[in-house]
Structures are given as C-alpha cells and as structure tokens.
Amino acid sequence: LMLTTSGVLLRLVQFNNTDSLGYNPIGSLTLDNGVLYFESNFGSTNNLGGLLKYDISSGVCSLVLAYDSANTGYLQLAQAIYQTPEKRVVGSNIYLLTMQGGANNKGCILKVNIATGAYTKIHDISTFFTGTQNGADRSPAEIVNNKYYLFVARDLHIIDLTNDSLSILDLGLQGLQTLTSGARPIQTFIDGNFIYGTCGGRTQYFKFNTANNTLLISAFNASIADAFCCFKDNNFFYALGRGNGRLYKWDETTNTVTISTDHNLNFSGEGLYNGNGNFDLSTGLFYYTSGTNSTYNNQKHLRKYNVFTKTLEKVYDQANPPSSFAPDGVNFLDVNQAPIYLELC
C-alpha cells in the first residue's frame, strides 16, 4: 500500500496463491534506489514464501529468492506480524535473517544478490530462544562503519562487510522471562558510533558502543511495558510503552528509568500498539500506529511525531478496518518523507 500526501491509501500489489510471489506479505520493508524489499510468508516455489522486490517506478513486483527449509530457512510463523527481522541493502546485495529452517531449525543469516537471487549463507542461527513465538522476533539491524550489526535475541551478530566474517557477542540482556520470551531487542537507532535500543519482555534499554564493543544496560524493571518506539532528545533516551502509552525516560548517568511527561505522544483515547519505524536522529521523526484503547480491531491510526518540535500529527485514520489492519499486523516504511509505504499481512 502507498499512503499519498493527500491521505489516500492506494493498493500497489495484491497477493494470491497463483504465482511465484507467494502471499501473506510480512517482514520489514526496506527501500533502496527506488525498490522496496519485503517477504511473503506462504506460497511461492516451496510454499515457504520468499524474498520479493517491488519497483516503484514500473509497478512490477517480482521474486528474488524462494525460501526453502534446508538451505535458506524461512519465516513462516503464525505470529509473524511485527515479529520479523529487519534487513539492509549493501551495494548489489541484501543481508537478511530467516526465522526457521536451516541446519538448526532456527533460521539463517543470508547475503542475497538482489539481481540474480544467488545467495551465500553466512551463519546458521543456533542460540536464540524457541517457543510459541519462535524465530528471532523483530531482530533490528544497523550498519555502522562498514559493519552490519544484527540483534538476535540476546546475541549480537557482527558481520564485517569487507569480507563477510562473523563474530557473535552475548549481550546478557534480561527479560521478564529471561531467554524464553524476553531479552530480545526490538527497536534500535544510531547515534554516531552508538546503537541505542529497547528490548521486549518487560524491558531494558541499552547503548552499544561499536568502537570498542561495550554495552551499557538500564537497570531491569519488570513494571516497565514493552516499548516499540524509542528516541533520543537532550541526551536522554525515551521509549513509548506498548499498550499503556506511557513515556519512559532513561538517564544514562544515573542509570535510572522514570515515567516522563517531557513529550506527549497520545491523542485522547488512543493506545500505542506498534512503533514499526526507526527513529531518525537527523530529522527527529518517527511513525507509530495505535488503536482505540483496548478495542483492538475497532479503529486504527498512523501517527507521526517530531521529537525536536514536539509536534504530533494524525497521518491516517481508518474506521472499522478488516482485522488484517490491526496495529500489530502492519509494517510500514519510515522514510521520513512522502509517500509512506505500508504492508498488511
């Protein structure tokens, strides 16, 4: 879908189970050089979905790589809605993470040529949690100084983009249920050599120094809600609580987390459900989706917030949408410019 500057939602591609594209589009949206990259969850050659690309100028959607169980791994999860890994384009290749299959049935890190679909398996994941959510959950990814940083549960996978060599660090992050359900980074942003982020599982905030691979972690607090939006302002880290809409403030110098009123990100009667777009430190912008209190499938909103000016905009409202427009079921590309591209699973 594309949301135009005039607020009209246009359908770009509709999926079915009659061609190689597959159906049930999921995964993070990645934009590079006028092409959107994402994934299908079912269908395609092996009925395990695949990596897709959509050329914005031509309107053509095509298959890059059909996933298989043994070699590439796949995403196919009943809960794979916001719980899908990020991916990044580097030159003529895209780096991505699958969530099941591979040698250990826990997914693989792949490097895929976006023109030919030829791929190199960099690593078979072996250490992250399993359970009803399976897979690597959101698994944010960032590129800093020619290195690719991929967060998979409590492990940080660092790929040197000059030679694709891999190193793995155990970050030791906690969660309410430790490695079973918590301890998984779900949102990150870059500030110079630092990667800031927030974890699911009642929740911790962290600051990773890519220059020396050191980590600062906030004190664990089981009362803090999951946070799918995080940003930085005036040297403080902020995270917006999922569901309760509270704003949490992390002071790195004292390592304390408090409820803050420094920013107001709630329209009356709305509750945050998903902040599926990275914060841009240069512009101060991010997007998030919300529902009407706990009425999950009643009304959906897309919101835009400017941290610098403290302005909150109603970008889009849809009354009585189908359940597929549930806030947890929408991935949108936060490019901080119009139009906005969205994906509904």
mmCIF file of C-alpha atoms in Angstrom:
data_model
loop_
_atom_site.group_PDB
_atom_site.id
_atom_site.type_symbol
_atom_site.label_atom_id
_atom_site.label_comp_id
_atom_site.label_asym_id
_atom_site.label_seq_id
_atom_site.Cartn_x
_atom_site.Cartn_y
_atom_site.Cartn_z
ATOM 1 C CA LEU A 1 0.000 0.000 0.000
ATOM 2 C CA MET A 2 1.043 3.608 -0.522
ATOM 3 C CA LEU A 3 -0.254 6.493 1.562
ATOM 4 C CA THR A 4 -0.200 9.639 -0.562
ATOM 5 C CA THR A 5 0.423 13.171 0.674
ATOM 6 C CA SER A 6 -3.311 13.814 0.434
ATOM 7 C CA GLY A 7 -4.068 10.937 2.809
ATOM 8 C CA VAL A 8 -5.343 8.462 0.209
ATOM 9 C CA LEU A 9 -4.387 4.820 0.710
ATOM 10 C CA LEU A 10 -3.594 3.122 -2.610
ATOM 11 C CA ARG A 11 -3.083 -0.592 -3.181
ATOM 12 C CA LEU A 12 0.108 -1.312 -5.121
ATOM 13 C CA VAL A 13 0.186 -5.117 -5.041
ATOM 14 C CA GLN A 14 -2.436 -7.695 -4.102
ATOM 15 C CA PHE A 15 -1.160 -11.196 -3.389
ATOM 16 C CA ASN A 16 -2.703 -14.594 -4.021
ATOM 17 C CA ASN A 17 -1.524 -18.171 -4.229
ATOM 18 C CA THR A 18 -1.440 -18.484 -8.004
ATOM 19 C CA ASP A 19 2.067 -17.250 -8.880
ATOM 20 C CA SER A 20 5.688 -17.373 -7.717
ATOM 21 C CA LEU A 21 5.329 -14.358 -5.417
ATOM 22 C CA GLY A 22 3.515 -16.260 -2.706
ATOM 23 C CA TYR A 23 1.126 -14.481 -0.365
ATOM 24 C CA ASN A 24 0.657 -13.094 3.157
ATOM 25 C CA PRO A 25 3.346 -10.372 2.850
ATOM 26 C CA ILE A 26 5.346 -9.915 6.037
ATOM 27 C CA GLY A 27 8.775 -8.767 7.085
ATOM 28 C CA SER A 28 10.286 -5.355 7.420
ATOM 29 C CA LEU A 29 10.035 -3.056 4.419
ATOM 30 C CA THR A 30 13.384 -1.910 3.045
ATOM 31 C CA LEU A 31 13.737 0.832 0.435
ATOM 32 C CA ASP A 32 16.829 1.201 -1.740
ATOM 33 C CA ASN A 33 17.234 3.064 -5.024
ATOM 34 C CA GLY A 34 13.523 3.127 -5.773
ATOM 35 C CA VAL A 35 12.919 -0.529 -4.940
ATOM 36 C CA LEU A 36 11.017 -1.935 -1.940
ATOM 37 C CA TYR A 37 12.162 -5.257 -0.488
ATOM 38 C CA PHE A 38 9.953 -7.461 1.701
ATOM 39 C CA GLU A 39 8.889 -11.093 2.058
ATOM 40 C CA SER A 40 5.929 -13.390 1.537
ATOM 41 C CA ASN A 41 5.091 -15.849 4.290
ATOM 42 C CA PHE A 42 3.440 -18.640 2.285
ATOM 43 C CA GLY A 43 3.250 -19.866 -1.269
ATOM 44 C CA SER A 44 5.930 -19.471 -3.965
ATOM 45 C CA THR A 45 8.035 -22.425 -5.181
ATOM 46 C CA ASN A 46 8.310 -24.342 -1.900
ATOM 47 C CA ASN A 47 5.211 -22.963 -0.148
ATOM 48 C CA LEU A 48 7.547 -21.245 2.329
ATOM 49 C CA GLY A 49 7.360 -17.758 0.848
ATOM 50 C CA GLY A 50 10.350 -15.814 -0.364
ATOM 51 C CA LEU A 51 12.182 -12.530 -0.752
ATOM 52 C CA LEU A 52 10.351 -10.071 -3.043
ATOM 53 C CA LYS A 53 11.115 -6.725 -4.627
ATOM 54 C CA TYR A 54 8.748 -4.050 -5.896
ATOM 55 C CA ASP A 55 10.000 -1.470 -8.406
ATOM 56 C CA ILE A 56 8.183 1.759 -7.560
ATOM 57 C CA SER A 57 8.615 3.388 -10.976
ATOM 58 C CA SER A 58 7.467 0.405 -13.070
ATOM 59 C CA GLY A 59 4.972 -1.036 -10.581
ATOM 60 C CA VAL A 60 6.411 -4.524 -11.100
ATOM 61 C CA CYS A 61 6.690 -6.946 -8.188
ATOM 62 C CA SER A 62 8.996 -9.946 -8.648
ATOM 63 C CA LEU A 63 10.537 -12.836 -6.757
ATOM 64 C CA VAL A 64 14.198 -12.553 -5.789
ATOM 65 C CA LEU A 65 14.588 -15.826 -3.866
ATOM 66 C CA ALA A 66 12.156 -18.604 -2.971
ATOM 67 C CA TYR A 67 12.838 -19.839 0.552
ATOM 68 C CA ASP A 68 13.401 -23.493 1.368
ATOM 69 C CA SER A 69 13.703 -25.281 4.675
ATOM 70 C CA ALA A 70 17.147 -26.867 4.493
ATOM 71 C CA ASN A 71 19.280 -24.159 2.883
ATOM 72 C CA THR A 72 17.835 -20.658 3.239
ATOM 73 C CA GLY A 73 15.416 -21.098 6.093
ATOM 74 C CA TYR A 74 12.097 -19.265 6.044
ATOM 75 C CA LEU A 75 9.803 -17.009 8.071
ATOM 76 C CA GLN A 76 6.555 -18.975 8.167
ATOM 77 C CA LEU A 77 5.089 -18.142 11.600
ATOM 78 C CA ALA A 78 1.506 -17.702 12.733
ATOM 79 C CA GLN A 79 2.637 -14.724 14.817
ATOM 80 C CA ALA A 80 4.974 -13.260 12.204
ATOM 81 C CA ILE A 81 3.443 -9.835 12.118
ATOM 82 C CA TYR A 82 5.611 -7.268 13.839
ATOM 83 C CA GLN A 83 7.947 -10.106 14.834
ATOM 84 C CA THR A 84 10.017 -10.124 11.657
ATOM 85 C CA PRO A 85 13.715 -9.282 11.261
ATOM 86 C CA GLU A 86 15.000 -6.146 9.617
ATOM 87 C CA LYS A 87 17.203 -6.342 6.528
ATOM 88 C CA ARG A 88 19.610 -3.963 4.815
ATOM 89 C CA VAL A 89 20.790 -3.440 1.226
ATOM 90 C CA VAL A 90 24.560 -3.148 0.798
ATOM 91 C CA GLY A 91 25.636 -2.498 -2.799
ATOM 92 C CA SER A 92 24.170 -5.213 -5.014
ATOM 93 C CA ASN A 93 23.256 -7.482 -2.086
ATOM 94 C CA ILE A 94 20.731 -7.588 0.713
ATOM 95 C CA TYR A 95 21.539 -9.047 4.132
ATOM 96 C CA LEU A 96 18.642 -10.719 5.918
ATOM 97 C CA LEU A 97 17.656 -13.197 8.604
ATOM 98 C CA THR A 98 15.190 -16.060 8.322
ATOM 99 C CA MET A 99 13.495 -17.443 11.435
ATOM 100 C CA GLN A 100 13.035 -21.183 10.941
ATOM 101 C CA GLY A 101 14.751 -23.916 8.939
ATOM 102 C CA GLY A 102 18.447 -24.186 8.247
ATOM 103 C CA ALA A 103 20.805 -26.597 9.997
ATOM 104 C CA ASN A 104 19.359 -25.943 13.473
ATOM 105 C CA ASN A 105 15.775 -25.083 12.502
ATOM 106 C CA LYS A 106 16.311 -21.591 13.919
ATOM 107 C CA GLY A 107 16.870 -19.679 10.702
ATOM 108 C CA CYS A 108 19.899 -18.387 8.819
ATOM 109 C CA ILE A 109 21.751 -15.178 8.054
ATOM 110 C CA LEU A 110 21.868 -14.781 4.269
ATOM 111 C CA LYS A 111 23.544 -12.488 1.781
ATOM 112 C CA VAL A 112 21.389 -12.375 -1.361
ATOM 113 C CA ASN A 113 22.224 -10.831 -4.727
ATOM 114 C CA ILE A 114 19.189 -8.686 -5.491
ATOM 115 C CA ALA A 115 19.559 -9.061 -9.271
ATOM 116 C CA THR A 116 20.122 -12.803 -9.570
ATOM 117 C CA GLY A 117 18.822 -14.278 -6.310
ATOM 118 C CA ALA A 118 22.125 -16.085 -5.760
ATOM 119 C CA TYR A 119 22.815 -16.291 -2.053
ATOM 120 C CA THR A 120 25.544 -17.040 0.451
ATOM 121 C CA LYS A 121 24.680 -18.499 3.829
ATOM 122 C CA ILE A 122 26.746 -16.635 6.412
ATOM 123 C CA HIS A 123 25.514 -18.431 9.505
ATOM 124 C CA ASP A 124 23.022 -20.973 10.819
ATOM 125 C CA ILE A 125 21.464 -19.497 13.955
ATOM 126 C CA SER A 126 21.792 -21.820 16.942
ATOM 127 C CA THR A 127 21.465 -19.952 20.216
ATOM 128 C CA PHE A 128 18.272 -17.895 20.407
ATOM 129 C CA PHE A 129 15.108 -18.870 22.203
ATOM 130 C CA THR A 130 12.309 -21.036 20.890
ATOM 131 C CA GLY A 131 8.666 -21.280 21.895
ATOM 132 C CA THR A 132 5.336 -20.043 20.630
ATOM 133 C CA GLN A 133 6.973 -17.007 19.042
ATOM 134 C CA ASN A 134 9.914 -18.987 17.641
ATOM 135 C CA GLY A 135 12.419 -17.235 15.493
ATOM 136 C CA ALA A 136 14.388 -14.139 16.172
ATOM 137 C CA ASP A 137 11.474 -11.818 16.817
ATOM 138 C CA ARG A 138 11.992 -8.306 15.448
ATOM 139 C CA SER A 139 15.798 -8.577 15.261
ATOM 140 C CA PRO A 140 16.756 -5.000 14.360
ATOM 141 C CA ALA A 141 19.782 -4.396 12.150
ATOM 142 C CA GLU A 142 22.076 -1.393 11.777
ATOM 143 C CA ILE A 143 25.157 -0.565 9.679
ATOM 144 C CA VAL A 144 27.960 1.402 11.338
ATOM 145 C CA ASN A 145 31.467 1.923 9.889
ATOM 146 C CA ASN A 146 31.124 -0.848 7.304
ATOM 147 C CA LYS A 147 29.915 -3.413 9.805
ATOM 148 C CA TYR A 148 26.483 -4.995 9.940
ATOM 149 C CA TYR A 149 25.017 -5.324 13.433
ATOM 150 C CA LEU A 150 22.167 -7.818 13.736
ATOM 151 C CA PHE A 151 20.464 -8.339 17.093
ATOM 152 C CA VAL A 152 19.105 -11.878 17.509
ATOM 153 C CA ALA A 153 17.551 -12.295 20.980
ATOM 154 C CA ARG A 154 20.395 -11.679 23.436
ATOM 155 C CA ASP A 155 23.144 -12.285 20.847
ATOM 156 C CA LEU A 156 24.632 -9.570 18.650
ATOM 157 C CA HIS A 157 25.900 -10.837 15.293
ATOM 158 C CA ILE A 158 28.542 -8.554 13.762
ATOM 159 C CA ILE A 159 29.387 -9.009 10.085
ATOM 160 C CA ASP A 160 32.421 -7.270 8.583
ATOM 161 C CA LEU A 161 31.074 -6.110 5.234
ATOM 162 C CA THR A 162 34.522 -6.154 3.648
ATOM 163 C CA ASN A 163 34.841 -9.938 3.887
ATOM 164 C CA ASP A 164 31.581 -11.213 5.485
ATOM 165 C CA SER A 165 33.436 -12.559 8.521
ATOM 166 C CA LEU A 166 31.177 -13.041 11.542
ATOM 167 C CA SER A 167 31.607 -12.566 15.274
ATOM 168 C CA ILE A 168 28.944 -13.111 17.935
ATOM 169 C CA LEU A 169 28.606 -11.347 21.290
ATOM 170 C CA ASP A 170 26.305 -12.441 24.108
ATOM 171 C CA LEU A 171 24.859 -9.160 25.356
ATOM 172 C CA GLY A 172 23.424 -10.716 28.507
ATOM 173 C CA LEU A 173 20.150 -8.799 28.248
ATOM 174 C CA GLN A 174 17.378 -9.755 30.655
ATOM 175 C CA GLY A 175 13.663 -10.088 30.206
ATOM 176 C CA LEU A 176 10.731 -10.862 32.434
ATOM 177 C CA GLN A 177 11.029 -14.485 31.375
ATOM 178 C CA THR A 178 14.760 -14.276 30.563
ATOM 179 C CA LEU A 179 15.748 -16.111 27.409
ATOM 180 C CA THR A 180 12.385 -17.818 26.928
ATOM 181 C CA SER A 181 10.394 -14.757 25.990
ATOM 182 C CA GLY A 182 12.301 -11.626 26.908
ATOM 183 C CA ALA A 183 15.754 -10.265 26.285
ATOM 184 C CA ARG A 184 15.118 -9.506 22.628
ATOM 185 C CA PRO A 185 15.959 -6.115 21.121
ATOM 186 C CA ILE A 186 13.003 -4.868 19.095
ATOM 187 C CA GLN A 187 13.863 -1.279 18.187
ATOM 188 C CA THR A 188 17.184 0.491 17.587
ATOM 189 C CA PHE A 189 18.608 3.712 16.194
ATOM 190 C CA ILE A 190 22.122 5.043 15.541
ATOM 191 C CA ASP A 191 23.843 7.997 17.214
ATOM 192 C CA GLY A 192 27.390 8.225 15.868
ATOM 193 C CA ASN A 193 29.281 5.104 16.947
ATOM 194 C CA PHE A 194 26.490 4.129 19.336
ATOM 195 C CA ILE A 195 23.476 1.899 18.767
ATOM 196 C CA TYR A 196 20.614 2.625 21.170
ATOM 197 C CA GLY A 197 17.724 0.244 21.601
ATOM 198 C CA THR A 198 14.917 -1.232 23.637
ATOM 199 C CA CYS A 199 14.040 -4.849 24.422
ATOM 200 C CA GLY A 200 10.813 -6.774 24.665
ATOM 201 C CA GLY A 201 9.852 -8.832 27.651
ATOM 202 C CA ARG A 202 9.393 -6.053 30.253
ATOM 203 C CA THR A 203 12.024 -4.387 29.323
ATOM 204 C CA GLN A 204 15.542 -2.973 29.227
ATOM 205 C CA TYR A 205 17.198 -0.178 27.309
ATOM 206 C CA PHE A 206 20.729 -0.388 26.032
ATOM 207 C CA LYS A 207 23.554 1.593 24.450
ATOM 208 C CA PHE A 208 26.144 -0.342 22.460
ATOM 209 C CA ASN A 209 29.479 1.280 21.590
ATOM 210 C CA THR A 210 30.586 -0.069 18.198
ATOM 211 C CA ALA A 211 34.067 1.405 18.633
ATOM 212 C CA ASN A 212 35.004 -0.934 21.477
ATOM 213 C CA ASN A 213 32.057 -3.399 21.674
ATOM 214 C CA THR A 214 30.985 -2.291 25.151
ATOM 215 C CA LEU A 215 27.416 -2.235 26.400
ATOM 216 C CA LEU A 216 25.534 -0.060 28.865
ATOM 217 C CA ILE A 217 22.232 -1.578 30.026
ATOM 218 C CA SER A 218 19.477 0.070 32.024
ATOM 219 C CA ALA A 219 18.512 -1.469 35.342
ATOM 220 C CA PHE A 220 15.946 -4.230 34.845
ATOM 221 C CA ASN A 221 12.424 -3.253 35.908
ATOM 222 C CA ALA A 222 9.567 -5.753 35.499
ATOM 223 C CA SER A 223 6.958 -2.965 35.760
ATOM 224 C CA ILE A 224 8.063 -1.271 32.541
ATOM 225 C CA ALA A 225 5.950 -2.131 29.500
ATOM 226 C CA ASP A 226 7.350 -3.344 26.188
ATOM 227 C CA ALA A 227 8.444 -0.383 24.088
ATOM 228 C CA PHE A 228 8.237 -0.371 20.302
ATOM 229 C CA CYS A 229 9.180 3.292 19.854
ATOM 230 C CA CYS A 230 12.402 4.765 21.155
ATOM 231 C CA PHE A 231 14.179 8.037 20.518
ATOM 232 C CA LYS A 232 16.737 10.428 21.973
ATOM 233 C CA ASP A 233 16.309 14.048 22.978
ATOM 234 C CA ASN A 234 18.595 16.347 25.019
ATOM 235 C CA ASN A 235 20.917 13.428 25.840
ATOM 236 C CA PHE A 236 18.086 11.366 27.320
ATOM 237 C CA PHE A 237 16.734 8.112 25.919
ATOM 238 C CA TYR A 238 12.937 7.779 25.689
ATOM 239 C CA ALA A 239 10.719 4.773 24.989
ATOM 240 C CA LEU A 240 6.960 4.718 24.445
ATOM 241 C CA GLY A 241 5.246 1.858 26.260
ATOM 242 C CA ARG A 242 3.303 -0.565 24.132
ATOM 243 C CA GLY A 243 -0.345 -0.686 25.129
ATOM 244 C CA ASN A 244 -0.208 1.715 28.065
ATOM 245 C CA GLY A 245 1.174 4.664 26.069
ATOM 246 C CA ARG A 246 3.424 5.777 28.940
ATOM 247 C CA LEU A 247 6.667 7.511 28.083
ATOM 248 C CA TYR A 248 9.733 6.145 29.886
ATOM 249 C CA LYS A 249 12.924 8.165 30.295
ATOM 250 C CA TRP A 250 16.365 6.616 30.780
ATOM 251 C CA ASP A 251 19.080 8.736 32.376
ATOM 252 C CA GLU A 252 22.365 7.076 31.411
ATOM 253 C CA THR A 253 24.415 8.940 34.021
ATOM 254 C CA THR A 254 22.375 7.592 36.939
ATOM 255 C CA ASN A 255 21.071 4.503 35.118
ATOM 256 C CA THR A 256 17.532 5.227 36.261
ATOM 257 C CA VAL A 257 14.265 4.845 34.345
ATOM 258 C CA THR A 258 11.295 7.049 35.229
ATOM 259 C CA ILE A 259 7.889 7.859 33.742
ATOM 260 C CA SER A 260 8.202 11.141 31.872
ATOM 261 C CA THR A 261 5.916 13.908 30.641
ATOM 262 C CA ASP A 262 8.613 15.570 28.507
ATOM 263 C CA HIS A 263 6.802 14.525 25.332
ATOM 264 C CA ASN A 264 3.118 13.938 24.701
ATOM 265 C CA LEU A 265 2.579 11.184 22.143
ATOM 266 C CA ASN A 266 -1.000 10.255 22.938
ATOM 267 C CA PHE A 267 -4.125 11.578 21.331
ATOM 268 C CA SER A 268 -7.070 11.239 23.681
ATOM 269 C CA GLY A 269 -8.441 7.697 23.847
ATOM 270 C CA GLU A 270 -5.638 6.044 21.874
ATOM 271 C CA GLY A 271 -3.284 3.321 22.990
ATOM 272 C CA LEU A 272 0.003 2.510 21.285
ATOM 273 C CA TYR A 273 0.348 -0.934 19.755
ATOM 274 C CA ASN A 274 3.245 -0.795 17.342
ATOM 275 C CA GLY A 275 6.041 1.626 16.519
ATOM 276 C CA ASN A 276 7.328 -0.179 13.496
ATOM 277 C CA GLY A 277 9.640 2.504 12.119
ATOM 278 C CA ASN A 278 13.122 3.526 13.166
ATOM 279 C CA PHE A 279 13.779 6.897 14.725
ATOM 280 C CA ASP A 280 15.849 9.227 12.530
ATOM 281 C CA LEU A 281 18.195 11.267 14.728
ATOM 282 C CA SER A 282 18.962 13.745 11.931
ATOM 283 C CA THR A 283 15.320 14.758 11.398
ATOM 284 C CA GLY A 284 13.844 13.842 14.784
ATOM 285 C CA LEU A 285 10.983 11.942 13.127
ATOM 286 C CA PHE A 286 9.332 8.582 13.657
ATOM 287 C CA TYR A 287 5.950 6.973 12.990
ATOM 288 C CA TYR A 288 3.805 4.665 15.067
ATOM 289 C CA THR A 289 0.407 3.002 14.904
ATOM 290 C CA SER A 290 -2.229 2.989 17.610
ATOM 291 C CA GLY A 291 -5.641 1.566 18.401
ATOM 292 C CA THR A 292 -8.579 2.933 20.351
ATOM 293 C CA ASN A 293 -7.847 1.906 23.917
ATOM 294 C CA SER A 294 -8.123 -1.868 24.178
ATOM 295 C CA THR A 295 -10.622 -2.204 21.337
ATOM 296 C CA TYR A 296 -8.038 -3.917 19.199
ATOM 297 C CA ASN A 297 -9.809 -4.193 15.845
ATOM 298 C CA ASN A 298 -12.073 -1.173 16.074
ATOM 299 C CA GLN A 299 -10.090 1.739 14.703
ATOM 300 C CA LYS A 300 -6.517 2.176 13.533
ATOM 301 C CA HIS A 301 -4.322 5.230 13.380
ATOM 302 C CA LEU A 302 -0.983 6.111 11.834
ATOM 303 C CA ARG A 303 0.820 8.871 13.690
ATOM 304 C CA LYS A 304 3.945 10.940 13.035
ATOM 305 C CA TYR A 305 5.945 12.612 15.788
ATOM 306 C CA ASN A 306 8.692 15.230 15.559
ATOM 307 C CA VAL A 307 10.923 14.991 18.622
ATOM 308 C CA PHE A 308 12.592 18.353 18.004
ATOM 309 C CA THR A 309 9.408 20.406 17.643
ATOM 310 C CA LYS A 310 7.293 18.119 19.867
ATOM 311 C CA THR A 311 4.513 18.033 17.296
ATOM 312 C CA LEU A 312 2.239 15.029 16.818
ATOM 313 C CA GLU A 313 0.362 14.595 13.543
ATOM 314 C CA LYS A 314 -2.585 12.407 12.598
ATOM 315 C CA VAL A 315 -1.276 10.950 9.355
ATOM 316 C CA TYR A 316 -4.055 8.455 8.681
ATOM 317 C CA ASP A 317 -7.242 7.097 10.295
ATOM 318 C CA GLN A 318 -9.203 4.084 9.154
ATOM 319 C CA ALA A 319 -12.531 3.356 10.803
ATOM 320 C CA ASN A 320 -13.721 -0.258 11.119
ATOM 321 C CA PRO A 321 -10.951 -1.831 9.025
ATOM 322 C CA PRO A 322 -10.546 -5.559 8.479
ATOM 323 C CA SER A 323 -8.636 -7.391 11.190
ATOM 324 C CA SER A 324 -5.587 -7.519 8.926
ATOM 325 C CA PHE A 325 -5.156 -3.803 9.580
ATOM 326 C CA ALA A 326 -4.666 -4.482 13.280
ATOM 327 C CA PRO A 327 -1.747 -2.354 14.513
ATOM 328 C CA ASP A 328 0.390 -5.421 15.155
ATOM 329 C CA GLY A 329 -0.311 -6.561 11.582
ATOM 330 C CA VAL A 330 1.056 -3.578 9.716
ATOM 331 C CA ASN A 331 4.649 -2.946 8.753
ATOM 332 C CA PHE A 332 5.357 0.489 7.379
ATOM 333 C CA LEU A 333 8.436 2.048 5.912
ATOM 334 C CA ASP A 334 9.558 5.081 7.869
ATOM 335 C CA VAL A 335 11.470 7.043 5.251
ATOM 336 C CA ASN A 336 10.576 10.403 6.800
ATOM 337 C CA GLN A 337 9.186 11.652 3.535
ATOM 338 C CA ALA A 338 6.022 11.285 1.495
ATOM 339 C CA PRO A 339 4.644 8.973 0.323
ATOM 340 C CA ILE A 340 4.598 6.342 3.066
ATOM 341 C CA TYR A 341 4.650 2.673 2.091
ATOM 342 C CA LEU A 342 2.802 0.097 4.182
ATOM 343 C CA GLU A 343 2.433 -3.651 4.234
ATOM 344 C CA LEU A 344 -0.586 -5.539 5.546
ATOM 345 C CA CYS A 345 -0.335 -9.249 6.319
#
